mmCIF file with all atom_site columns, C-alpha atoms in Angstrom:
data_model
loop_
_atom_site.group_PDB
_atom_site.id
_atom_site.type_symbol
_atom_site.label_atom_id
_atom_site.label_alt_id
_atom_site.label_comp_id
_atom_site.label_asym_id
_atom_site.label_entity_id
_atom_site.label_seq_id
_atom_site.pdbx_PDB_ins_code
_atom_site.Cartn_x
_atom_site.Cartn_y
_atom_site.Cartn_z
_atom_site.occupancy
_atom_site.B_iso_or_equiv
_atom_site.pdbx_formal_charge
_atom_site.auth_seq_id
_atom_site.auth_comp_id
_atom_site.auth_asym_id
_atom_site.auth_atom_id
_atom_site.pdbx_PDB_model_num
ATOM 1   C CA . UNK G 1 1   ? 97.477  75.444 83.615 1.00 0.00 ? 23  UNK G CA 1
ATOM 2   C CA . UNK G 1 2   ? 101.002 76.722 82.968 1.00 0.00 ? 24  UNK G CA 1
ATOM 3   C CA . UNK G 1 3   ? 101.836 80.411 83.200 1.00 0.00 ? 25  UNK G CA 1
ATOM 4   C CA . UNK G 1 4   ? 102.670 80.653 79.500 1.00 0.00 ? 26  UNK G CA 1
ATOM 5   C CA . UNK G 1 5   ? 99.735  78.572 78.300 1.00 0.00 ? 27  UNK G CA 1
ATOM 6   C CA . UNK G 1 6   ? 96.863  80.234 76.445 1.00 0.00 ? 28  UNK G CA 1
ATOM 7   C CA . UNK G 1 7   ? 98.310  83.739 76.356 1.00 0.00 ? 29  UNK G CA 1
ATOM 8   C CA . UNK G 1 8   ? 96.342  86.063 74.121 1.00 0.00 ? 30  UNK G CA 1
ATOM 9   C CA . UNK G 1 9   ? 97.868  88.061 71.268 1.00 0.00 ? 31  UNK G CA 1
ATOM 10  C CA . UNK G 1 10  ? 98.438  91.184 73.374 1.00 0.00 ? 32  UNK G CA 1
ATOM 11  C CA . UNK G 1 11  ? 100.208 89.197 76.091 1.00 0.00 ? 33  UNK G CA 1
ATOM 12  C CA . UNK G 1 12  ? 102.363 87.459 73.512 1.00 0.00 ? 34  UNK G CA 1
ATOM 13  C CA . UNK G 1 13  ? 103.272 90.861 72.088 1.00 0.00 ? 35  UNK G CA 1
ATOM 14  C CA . UNK G 1 14  ? 104.356 91.966 75.580 1.00 0.00 ? 36  UNK G CA 1
ATOM 15  C CA . UNK G 1 15  ? 106.650 88.958 75.904 1.00 0.00 ? 37  UNK G CA 1
ATOM 16  C CA . UNK G 1 16  ? 108.073 89.546 72.434 1.00 0.00 ? 38  UNK G CA 1
ATOM 17  C CA . UNK G 1 17  ? 108.714 93.186 73.302 1.00 0.00 ? 39  UNK G CA 1
ATOM 18  C CA . UNK G 1 18  ? 110.628 92.137 76.404 1.00 0.00 ? 40  UNK G CA 1
ATOM 19  C CA . UNK G 1 19  ? 112.712 89.827 74.214 1.00 0.00 ? 41  UNK G CA 1
ATOM 20  C CA . UNK G 1 20  ? 113.332 92.489 71.579 1.00 0.00 ? 42  UNK G CA 1
ATOM 21  C CA . UNK G 1 21  ? 114.337 95.201 74.039 1.00 0.00 ? 43  UNK G CA 1
ATOM 22  C CA . UNK G 1 22  ? 116.436 92.779 76.059 1.00 0.00 ? 44  UNK G CA 1
ATOM 23  C CA . UNK G 1 23  ? 118.304 91.564 72.988 1.00 0.00 ? 45  UNK G CA 1
ATOM 24  C CA . UNK G 1 24  ? 119.019 95.118 71.857 1.00 0.00 ? 46  UNK G CA 1
ATOM 25  C CA . UNK G 1 25  ? 120.278 96.057 75.312 1.00 0.00 ? 47  UNK G CA 1
ATOM 26  C CA . UNK G 1 26  ? 122.385 92.888 75.413 1.00 0.00 ? 48  UNK G CA 1
ATOM 27  C CA . UNK G 1 27  ? 123.990 93.748 72.075 1.00 0.00 ? 49  UNK G CA 1
ATOM 28  C CA . UNK G 1 28  ? 125.009 97.195 73.351 1.00 0.00 ? 50  UNK G CA 1
ATOM 29  C CA . UNK G 1 29  ? 126.324 95.767 76.627 1.00 0.00 ? 51  UNK G CA 1
ATOM 30  C CA . UNK G 1 30  ? 128.255 92.996 74.875 1.00 0.00 ? 52  UNK G CA 1
ATOM 31  C CA . UNK G 1 31  ? 129.853 95.543 72.553 1.00 0.00 ? 53  UNK G CA 1
ATOM 32  C CA . UNK G 1 32  ? 131.079 97.462 75.586 1.00 0.00 ? 54  UNK G CA 1
ATOM 33  C CA . UNK G 1 33  ? 132.490 94.308 77.167 1.00 0.00 ? 55  UNK G CA 1
ATOM 34  C CA . UNK G 1 34  ? 134.605 93.282 74.197 1.00 0.00 ? 56  UNK G CA 1
ATOM 35  C CA . UNK G 1 35  ? 135.355 96.821 72.975 1.00 0.00 ? 57  UNK G CA 1
ATOM 36  C CA . UNK G 1 36  ? 134.194 96.075 69.438 1.00 0.00 ? 58  UNK G CA 1
ATOM 37  C CA . UNK G 1 37  ? 131.182 97.373 67.504 1.00 0.00 ? 59  UNK G CA 1
ATOM 38  C CA . UNK G 1 38  ? 128.497 94.699 67.154 1.00 0.00 ? 60  UNK G CA 1
ATOM 39  C CA . UNK G 1 39  ? 125.677 94.611 64.646 1.00 0.00 ? 61  UNK G CA 1
ATOM 40  C CA . UNK G 1 40  ? 122.572 92.612 65.298 1.00 0.00 ? 62  UNK G CA 1
ATOM 41  C CA . UNK G 1 41  ? 119.842 91.140 63.150 1.00 0.00 ? 63  UNK G CA 1
ATOM 42  C CA . UNK G 1 42  ? 116.256 91.543 64.353 1.00 0.00 ? 64  UNK G CA 1
ATOM 43  C CA . UNK G 1 43  ? 115.950 88.921 67.117 1.00 0.00 ? 65  UNK G CA 1
ATOM 44  C CA . UNK G 1 44  ? 113.442 86.120 66.687 1.00 0.00 ? 66  UNK G CA 1
ATOM 45  C CA . UNK G 1 45  ? 111.296 85.802 69.813 1.00 0.00 ? 67  UNK G CA 1
ATOM 46  C CA . UNK G 1 46  ? 109.175 82.675 70.216 1.00 0.00 ? 68  UNK G CA 1
ATOM 47  C CA . UNK G 1 47  ? 107.155 80.899 72.868 1.00 0.00 ? 69  UNK G CA 1
ATOM 48  C CA . UNK G 1 48  ? 107.947 77.203 72.453 1.00 0.00 ? 70  UNK G CA 1
ATOM 49  C CA . UNK G 1 49  ? 107.245 73.934 74.198 1.00 0.00 ? 71  UNK G CA 1
ATOM 50  C CA . UNK G 1 50  ? 110.167 72.092 75.792 1.00 0.00 ? 72  UNK G CA 1
ATOM 51  C CA . UNK G 1 51  ? 110.499 69.566 72.965 1.00 0.00 ? 73  UNK G CA 1
ATOM 52  C CA . UNK G 1 52  ? 110.233 72.280 70.323 1.00 0.00 ? 74  UNK G CA 1
ATOM 53  C CA . UNK G 1 53  ? 112.821 74.386 72.163 1.00 0.00 ? 75  UNK G CA 1
ATOM 54  C CA . UNK G 1 54  ? 115.223 71.452 72.314 1.00 0.00 ? 76  UNK G CA 1
ATOM 55  C CA . UNK G 1 55  ? 114.812 70.819 68.594 1.00 0.00 ? 77  UNK G CA 1
ATOM 56  C CA . UNK G 1 56  ? 115.118 74.529 67.796 1.00 0.00 ? 78  UNK G CA 1
ATOM 57  C CA . UNK G 1 57  ? 118.412 74.743 69.682 1.00 0.00 ? 79  UNK G CA 1
ATOM 58  C CA . UNK G 1 58  ? 119.890 71.867 67.711 1.00 0.00 ? 80  UNK G CA 1
ATOM 59  C CA . UNK G 1 59  ? 118.754 68.759 69.588 1.00 0.00 ? 81  UNK G CA 1
ATOM 60  C CA . UNK G 1 60  ? 118.694 67.548 73.178 1.00 0.00 ? 82  UNK G CA 1
ATOM 61  C CA . UNK G 1 61  ? 122.091 65.817 73.011 1.00 0.00 ? 83  UNK G CA 1
ATOM 62  C CA . UNK G 1 62  ? 123.975 68.871 71.725 1.00 0.00 ? 84  UNK G CA 1
ATOM 63  C CA . UNK G 1 63  ? 126.525 70.205 74.220 1.00 0.00 ? 85  UNK G CA 1
ATOM 64  C CA . UNK G 1 64  ? 126.447 73.948 74.830 1.00 0.00 ? 86  UNK G CA 1
ATOM 65  C CA . UNK G 1 65  ? 127.461 76.422 77.487 1.00 0.00 ? 87  UNK G CA 1
ATOM 66  C CA . UNK G 1 66  ? 124.556 77.582 79.619 1.00 0.00 ? 88  UNK G CA 1
ATOM 67  C CA . UNK G 1 67  ? 124.768 80.574 81.945 1.00 0.00 ? 89  UNK G CA 1
ATOM 68  C CA . UNK G 1 68  ? 122.031 80.364 84.567 1.00 0.00 ? 90  UNK G CA 1
ATOM 69  C CA . UNK G 1 69  ? 120.779 83.607 86.096 1.00 0.00 ? 91  UNK G CA 1
ATOM 70  C CA . UNK G 1 70  ? 118.023 83.760 88.707 1.00 0.00 ? 92  UNK G CA 1
ATOM 71  C CA . UNK G 1 71  ? 115.520 86.605 88.472 1.00 0.00 ? 93  UNK G CA 1
ATOM 72  C CA . UNK G 1 72  ? 114.461 88.036 91.824 1.00 0.00 ? 94  UNK G CA 1
ATOM 73  C CA . UNK G 1 73  ? 112.929 91.004 93.686 1.00 0.00 ? 95  UNK G CA 1
ATOM 74  C CA . UNK G 1 74  ? 109.465 92.064 92.434 1.00 0.00 ? 96  UNK G CA 1
ATOM 75  C CA . UNK G 1 75  ? 109.485 89.457 89.677 1.00 0.00 ? 97  UNK G CA 1
ATOM 76  C CA . UNK G 1 76  ? 110.940 85.968 90.041 1.00 0.00 ? 98  UNK G CA 1
ATOM 77  C CA . UNK G 1 77  ? 112.040 83.383 87.532 1.00 0.00 ? 99  UNK G CA 1
ATOM 78  C CA . UNK G 1 78  ? 115.109 82.251 85.683 1.00 0.00 ? 100 UNK G CA 1
ATOM 79  C CA . UNK G 1 79  ? 117.126 83.090 82.584 1.00 0.00 ? 101 UNK G CA 1
ATOM 80  C CA . UNK G 1 80  ? 119.587 80.945 80.681 1.00 0.00 ? 102 UNK G CA 1
ATOM 81  C CA . UNK G 1 81  ? 122.001 82.450 78.169 1.00 0.00 ? 103 UNK G CA 1
ATOM 82  C CA . UNK G 1 82  ? 122.926 79.567 75.870 1.00 0.00 ? 104 UNK G CA 1
ATOM 83  C CA . UNK G 1 83  ? 126.016 79.844 73.672 1.00 0.00 ? 105 UNK G CA 1
ATOM 84  C CA . UNK G 1 84  ? 127.896 77.391 71.499 1.00 0.00 ? 106 UNK G CA 1
ATOM 85  C CA . UNK G 1 85  ? 131.641 76.667 71.487 1.00 0.00 ? 107 UNK G CA 1
ATOM 86  C CA . UNK G 1 86  ? 132.493 79.239 68.822 1.00 0.00 ? 108 UNK G CA 1
ATOM 87  C CA . UNK G 1 87  ? 130.584 82.037 70.557 1.00 0.00 ? 109 UNK G CA 1
ATOM 88  C CA . UNK G 1 88  ? 132.349 81.289 73.837 1.00 0.00 ? 110 UNK G CA 1
ATOM 89  C CA . UNK G 1 89  ? 135.719 81.137 72.060 1.00 0.00 ? 111 UNK G CA 1
ATOM 90  C CA . UNK G 1 90  ? 135.173 84.553 70.466 1.00 0.00 ? 112 UNK G CA 1
ATOM 91  C CA . UNK G 1 91  ? 134.363 86.174 73.799 1.00 0.00 ? 113 UNK G CA 1
ATOM 92  C CA . UNK G 1 92  ? 137.268 84.499 75.616 1.00 0.00 ? 114 UNK G CA 1
ATOM 93  C CA . UNK G 1 93  ? 139.734 85.523 72.896 1.00 0.00 ? 115 UNK G CA 1
ATOM 94  C CA . UNK G 1 94  ? 138.844 89.149 73.487 1.00 0.00 ? 116 UNK G CA 1
ATOM 95  C CA . UNK G 1 95  ? 140.841 88.886 76.708 1.00 0.00 ? 117 UNK G CA 1
ATOM 96  C CA . UNK G 1 96  ? 143.466 86.244 75.926 1.00 0.00 ? 118 UNK G CA 1
ATOM 97  C CA . UNK G 1 97  ? 144.307 83.877 73.085 1.00 0.00 ? 119 UNK G CA 1
ATOM 98  C CA . UNK G 1 98  ? 142.938 80.378 73.453 1.00 0.00 ? 120 UNK G CA 1
ATOM 99  C CA . UNK G 1 99  ? 141.568 77.744 71.127 1.00 0.00 ? 121 UNK G CA 1
ATOM 100 C CA . UNK G 1 100 ? 138.497 76.051 72.547 1.00 0.00 ? 122 UNK G CA 1
ATOM 101 C CA . UNK G 1 101 ? 138.426 72.453 71.311 1.00 0.00 ? 123 UNK G CA 1
ATOM 102 C CA . UNK G 1 102 ? 135.205 71.510 73.064 1.00 0.00 ? 124 UNK G CA 1
ATOM 103 C CA . UNK G 1 103 ? 132.769 72.723 75.708 1.00 0.00 ? 125 UNK G CA 1
ATOM 104 C CA . UNK G 1 104 ? 134.498 70.360 78.128 1.00 0.00 ? 126 UNK G CA 1
ATOM 105 C CA . UNK G 1 105 ? 137.861 72.090 77.602 1.00 0.00 ? 127 UNK G CA 1
ATOM 106 C CA . UNK G 1 106 ? 136.589 75.391 79.028 1.00 0.00 ? 128 UNK G CA 1
ATOM 107 C CA . UNK G 1 107 ? 138.456 75.906 82.314 1.00 0.00 ? 129 UNK G CA 1
ATOM 108 C CA . UNK G 1 108 ? 137.875 78.008 85.424 1.00 0.00 ? 130 UNK G CA 1
ATOM 109 C CA . UNK G 1 109 ? 139.465 81.150 84.001 1.00 0.00 ? 131 UNK G CA 1
ATOM 110 C CA . UNK G 1 110 ? 137.393 80.827 80.846 1.00 0.00 ? 132 UNK G CA 1
ATOM 111 C CA . UNK G 1 111 ? 134.275 80.392 82.956 1.00 0.00 ? 133 UNK G CA 1
ATOM 112 C CA . UNK G 1 112 ? 134.972 83.655 84.768 1.00 0.00 ? 134 UNK G CA 1
ATOM 113 C CA . UNK G 1 113 ? 134.946 85.466 81.420 1.00 0.00 ? 135 UNK G CA 1
ATOM 114 C CA . UNK G 1 114 ? 131.719 83.732 80.422 1.00 0.00 ? 136 UNK G CA 1
ATOM 115 C CA . UNK G 1 115 ? 130.207 84.597 83.810 1.00 0.00 ? 137 UNK G CA 1
ATOM 116 C CA . UNK G 1 116 ? 130.929 88.276 83.221 1.00 0.00 ? 138 UNK G CA 1
ATOM 117 C CA . UNK G 1 117 ? 129.315 88.054 79.802 1.00 0.00 ? 139 UNK G CA 1
ATOM 118 C CA . UNK G 1 118 ? 126.280 86.372 81.359 1.00 0.00 ? 140 UNK G CA 1
ATOM 119 C CA . UNK G 1 119 ? 126.108 89.065 84.014 1.00 0.00 ? 141 UNK G CA 1
ATOM 120 C CA . UNK G 1 120 ? 125.851 91.894 81.509 1.00 0.00 ? 142 UNK G CA 1
ATOM 121 C CA . UNK G 1 121 ? 123.554 90.147 79.029 1.00 0.00 ? 143 UNK G CA 1
ATOM 122 C CA . UNK G 1 122 ? 121.136 88.973 81.711 1.00 0.00 ? 144 UNK G CA 1
ATOM 123 C CA . UNK G 1 123 ? 121.267 92.416 83.265 1.00 0.00 ? 145 UNK G CA 1
ATOM 124 C CA . UNK G 1 124 ? 120.169 93.818 79.917 1.00 0.00 ? 146 UNK G CA 1
ATOM 125 C CA . UNK G 1 125 ? 117.080 91.591 79.912 1.00 0.00 ? 147 UNK G CA 1
ATOM 126 C CA . UNK G 1 126 ? 116.350 92.402 83.556 1.00 0.00 ? 148 UNK G CA 1
ATOM 127 C CA . UNK G 1 127 ? 116.488 96.091 82.675 1.00 0.00 ? 149 UNK G CA 1
ATOM 128 C CA . UNK G 1 128 ? 114.019 95.481 79.843 1.00 0.00 ? 150 UNK G CA 1
ATOM 129 C CA . UNK G 1 129 ? 111.618 93.841 82.308 1.00 0.00 ? 151 UNK G CA 1
ATOM 130 C CA . UNK G 1 130 ? 112.079 96.670 84.802 1.00 0.00 ? 152 UNK G CA 1
ATOM 131 C CA . UNK G 1 131 ? 111.656 99.393 82.185 1.00 0.00 ? 153 UNK G CA 1
ATOM 132 C CA . UNK G 1 132 ? 108.442 97.952 80.784 1.00 0.00 ? 154 UNK G CA 1
ATOM 133 C CA . UNK G 1 133 ? 106.878 97.054 84.121 1.00 0.00 ? 155 UNK G CA 1
ATOM 134 C CA . UNK G 1 134 ? 108.186 99.655 86.538 1.00 0.00 ? 156 UNK G CA 1
ATOM 135 C CA . UNK G 1 135 ? 109.029 96.816 88.935 1.00 0.00 ? 157 UNK G CA 1
ATOM 136 C CA . UNK G 1 136 ? 112.361 96.266 90.645 1.00 0.00 ? 158 UNK G CA 1
ATOM 137 C CA . UNK G 1 137 ? 114.059 93.354 88.878 1.00 0.00 ? 159 UNK G CA 1
ATOM 138 C CA . UNK G 1 138 ? 117.350 92.019 90.232 1.00 0.00 ? 160 UNK G CA 1
ATOM 139 C CA . UNK G 1 139 ? 119.499 89.135 89.063 1.00 0.00 ? 161 UNK G CA 1
ATOM 140 C CA . UNK G 1 140 ? 121.524 86.566 90.931 1.00 0.00 ? 162 UNK G CA 1
ATOM 141 C CA . UNK G 1 141 ? 125.156 85.631 90.360 1.00 0.00 ? 163 UNK G CA 1
ATOM 142 C CA . UNK G 1 142 ? 125.582 83.924 86.968 1.00 0.00 ? 164 UNK G CA 1
ATOM 143 C CA . UNK G 1 143 ? 126.324 80.205 87.134 1.00 0.00 ? 165 UNK G CA 1
ATOM 144 C CA . UNK G 1 144 ? 127.946 78.948 83.915 1.00 0.00 ? 166 UNK G CA 1
ATOM 145 C CA . UNK G 1 145 ? 128.408 75.321 82.977 1.00 0.00 ? 167 UNK G CA 1
ATOM 146 C CA . UNK G 1 146 ? 128.647 73.003 80.010 1.00 0.00 ? 168 UNK G CA 1
ATOM 147 C CA . UNK G 1 147 ? 125.823 70.561 79.507 1.00 0.00 ? 169 UNK G CA 1
ATOM 148 C CA . UNK G 1 148 ? 123.428 69.135 76.952 1.00 0.00 ? 170 UNK G CA 1
ATOM 149 C CA . UNK G 1 149 ? 120.451 71.204 75.885 1.00 0.00 ? 171 UNK G CA 1
ATOM 150 C CA . UNK G 1 150 ? 118.075 68.655 77.441 1.00 0.00 ? 172 UNK G CA 1
ATOM 151 C CA . UNK G 1 151 ? 119.755 68.960 80.844 1.00 0.00 ? 173 UNK G CA 1
ATOM 152 C CA . UNK G 1 152 ? 119.752 72.759 80.699 1.00 0.00 ? 174 UNK G CA 1
ATOM 153 C CA . UNK G 1 153 ? 116.063 72.951 79.798 1.00 0.00 ? 175 UNK G CA 1
ATOM 154 C CA . UNK G 1 154 ? 115.173 70.615 82.656 1.00 0.00 ? 176 UNK G CA 1
ATOM 155 C CA . UNK G 1 155 ? 116.396 73.140 85.249 1.00 0.00 ? 177 UNK G CA 1
ATOM 156 C CA . UNK G 1 156 ? 113.926 76.035 84.748 1.00 0.00 ? 178 UNK G CA 1
ATOM 157 C CA . UNK G 1 157 ? 111.007 73.680 84.159 1.00 0.00 ? 179 UNK G CA 1
ATOM 158 C CA . UNK G 1 158 ? 111.686 71.767 87.385 1.00 0.00 ? 180 UNK G CA 1
ATOM 159 C CA . UNK G 1 159 ? 112.235 75.000 89.331 1.00 0.00 ? 181 UNK G CA 1
ATOM 160 C CA . UNK G 1 160 ? 109.110 76.716 88.002 1.00 0.00 ? 182 UNK G CA 1
ATOM 161 C CA . UNK G 1 161 ? 106.821 73.837 87.149 1.00 0.00 ? 183 UNK G CA 1
ATOM 162 C CA . UNK G 1 162 ? 103.792 76.111 87.178 1.00 0.00 ? 184 UNK G CA 1
ATOM 163 C CA . UNK G 1 163 ? 105.163 77.727 84.036 1.00 0.00 ? 185 UNK G CA 1
ATOM 164 C CA . UNK G 1 164 ? 103.926 74.691 82.138 1.00 0.00 ? 186 UNK G CA 1
ATOM 165 C CA . UNK G 1 165 ? 105.960 73.398 79.254 1.00 0.00 ? 187 UNK G CA 1
ATOM 166 C CA . UNK G 1 166 ? 106.343 76.723 77.474 1.00 0.00 ? 188 UNK G CA 1
ATOM 167 C CA . UNK G 1 167 ? 109.587 78.718 77.318 1.00 0.00 ? 189 UNK G CA 1
ATOM 168 C CA . UNK G 1 168 ? 110.296 82.183 75.918 1.00 0.00 ? 190 UNK G CA 1
ATOM 169 C CA . UNK G 1 169 ? 113.210 81.762 73.514 1.00 0.00 ? 191 UNK G CA 1
ATOM 170 C CA . UNK G 1 170 ? 115.073 84.746 72.055 1.00 0.00 ? 192 UNK G CA 1
ATOM 171 C CA . UNK G 1 171 ? 117.247 83.882 69.053 1.00 0.00 ? 193 UNK G CA 1
ATOM 172 C CA . UNK G 1 172 ? 120.079 86.448 68.935 1.00 0.00 ? 194 UNK G CA 1
ATOM 173 C CA . UNK G 1 173 ? 122.155 86.886 65.785 1.00 0.00 ? 195 UNK G CA 1
ATOM 174 C CA . UNK G 1 174 ? 125.236 89.023 66.402 1.00 0.00 ? 196 UNK G CA 1
ATOM 175 C CA . UNK G 1 175 ? 127.752 90.154 63.780 1.00 0.00 ? 197 UNK G CA 1
ATOM 176 C CA . UNK G 1 176 ? 131.210 90.642 65.304 1.00 0.00 ? 198 UNK G CA 1
ATOM 177 C CA . UNK G 1 177 ? 134.123 91.534 63.011 1.00 0.00 ? 199 UNK G CA 1
ATOM 178 C CA . UNK G 1 178 ? 132.087 90.341 59.996 1.00 0.00 ? 200 UNK G CA 1
ATOM 179 C CA . UNK G 1 179 ? 131.457 86.955 61.631 1.00 0.00 ? 201 UNK G CA 1
ATOM 180 C CA . UNK G 1 180 ? 127.871 85.929 62.355 1.00 0.00 ? 202 UNK G CA 1
ATOM 181 C CA . UNK G 1 181 ? 127.512 84.386 65.801 1.00 0.00 ? 203 UNK G CA 1
ATOM 182 C CA . UNK G 1 182 ? 124.326 83.020 67.332 1.00 0.00 ? 204 UNK G CA 1
ATOM 183 C CA . UNK G 1 183 ? 123.209 82.706 70.925 1.00 0.00 ? 205 UNK G CA 1
ATOM 184 C CA . UNK G 1 184 ? 119.887 82.229 72.680 1.00 0.00 ? 206 UNK G CA 1
ATOM 185 C CA . UNK G 1 185 ? 118.321 83.681 75.797 1.00 0.00 ? 207 UNK G CA 1
ATOM 186 C CA . UNK G 1 186 ? 115.656 81.669 77.585 1.00 0.00 ? 208 UNK G CA 1
ATOM 187 C CA . UNK G 1 187 ? 113.303 83.345 80.054 1.00 0.00 ? 209 UNK G CA 1
ATOM 188 C CA . UNK G 1 188 ? 110.898 81.594 82.403 1.00 0.00 ? 210 UNK G CA 1
ATOM 189 C CA . UNK G 1 189 ? 108.863 83.664 84.873 1.00 0.00 ? 211 UNK G CA 1
ATOM 190 C CA . UNK G 1 190 ? 106.892 82.010 87.630 1.00 0.00 ? 212 UNK G CA 1
ATOM 191 C CA . UNK G 1 191 ? 103.118 82.177 87.256 1.00 0.00 ? 213 UNK G CA 1
ATOM 192 C CA . UNK G 1 192 ? 102.521 84.808 89.943 1.00 0.00 ? 214 UNK G CA 1
ATOM 193 C CA . UNK G 1 193 ? 105.191 87.083 88.479 1.00 0.00 ? 215 UNK G CA 1
ATOM 194 C CA . UNK G 1 194 ? 103.773 86.781 84.982 1.00 0.00 ? 216 UNK G CA 1
ATOM 195 C CA . UNK G 1 195 ? 100.331 87.727 86.297 1.00 0.00 ? 217 UNK G CA 1
ATOM 196 C CA . UNK G 1 196 ? 101.837 90.695 88.174 1.00 0.00 ? 218 UNK G CA 1
ATOM 197 C CA . UNK G 1 197 ? 103.559 91.822 84.987 1.00 0.00 ? 219 UNK G CA 1
ATOM 198 C CA . UNK G 1 198 ? 100.361 91.727 82.946 1.00 0.00 ? 220 UNK G CA 1
ATOM 199 C CA . UNK G 1 199 ? 98.367  93.419 85.717 1.00 0.00 ? 221 UNK G CA 1
ATOM 200 C CA . UNK G 1 200 ? 100.893 96.260 85.944 1.00 0.00 ? 222 UNK G CA 1
ATOM 201 C CA . UNK G 1 201 ? 100.733 96.769 82.187 1.00 0.00 ? 223 UNK G CA 1
ATOM 202 C CA . UNK G 1 202 ? 96.926  96.636 82.179 1.00 0.00 ? 224 UNK G CA 1
ATOM 203 C CA . UNK G 1 203 ? 96.895  93.530 80.015 1.00 0.00 ? 225 UNK G CA 1
ATOM 204 C CA . UNK G 1 204 ? 94.050  91.216 80.953 1.00 0.00 ? 226 UNK G CA 1
ATOM 205 C CA . UNK G 1 205 ? 94.565  87.465 80.973 1.00 0.00 ? 227 UNK G CA 1
#
């Protein structure tokens, strides 16, 4: 049985709360990075199967930029911040002017900017986990790369197979300089860590 299978309503609410707090923290952190006020719609937090996640993100063949961040210390797992070409272009152009024609045209310098973004946004979610649980939650060095949605989703599932086929997907809708930009954060915790989280919060499985 996968870690995210058959969660009860209270456990699902816990996961949604992590997503909501993390998204709010990420919005504040992102605003500080680019030096511009950012508004945010209420994030949509869902627990989806792999196929449903792929469809929700636009289809398995769609190319996006995925920033992989490992979760470690008291809780272990993996996060992926998934952004499209326009989102990446907006962040990069905060620091220097560049038109991004495709995900494949993003070079090493661009990736360093995206890595910094991934560092602060994933840190925001890690802080949400730590705040709710009281556990120490650290993150690894962000690893950005362009790929299809199908290839990106394969990574956390293969790494944490015990998590079943369910993925926590946070749909973030940011408004930057009147432009609405979307990104998604995916969180997969290994089974033991998810059980530790629920135990610490007194939520029975």
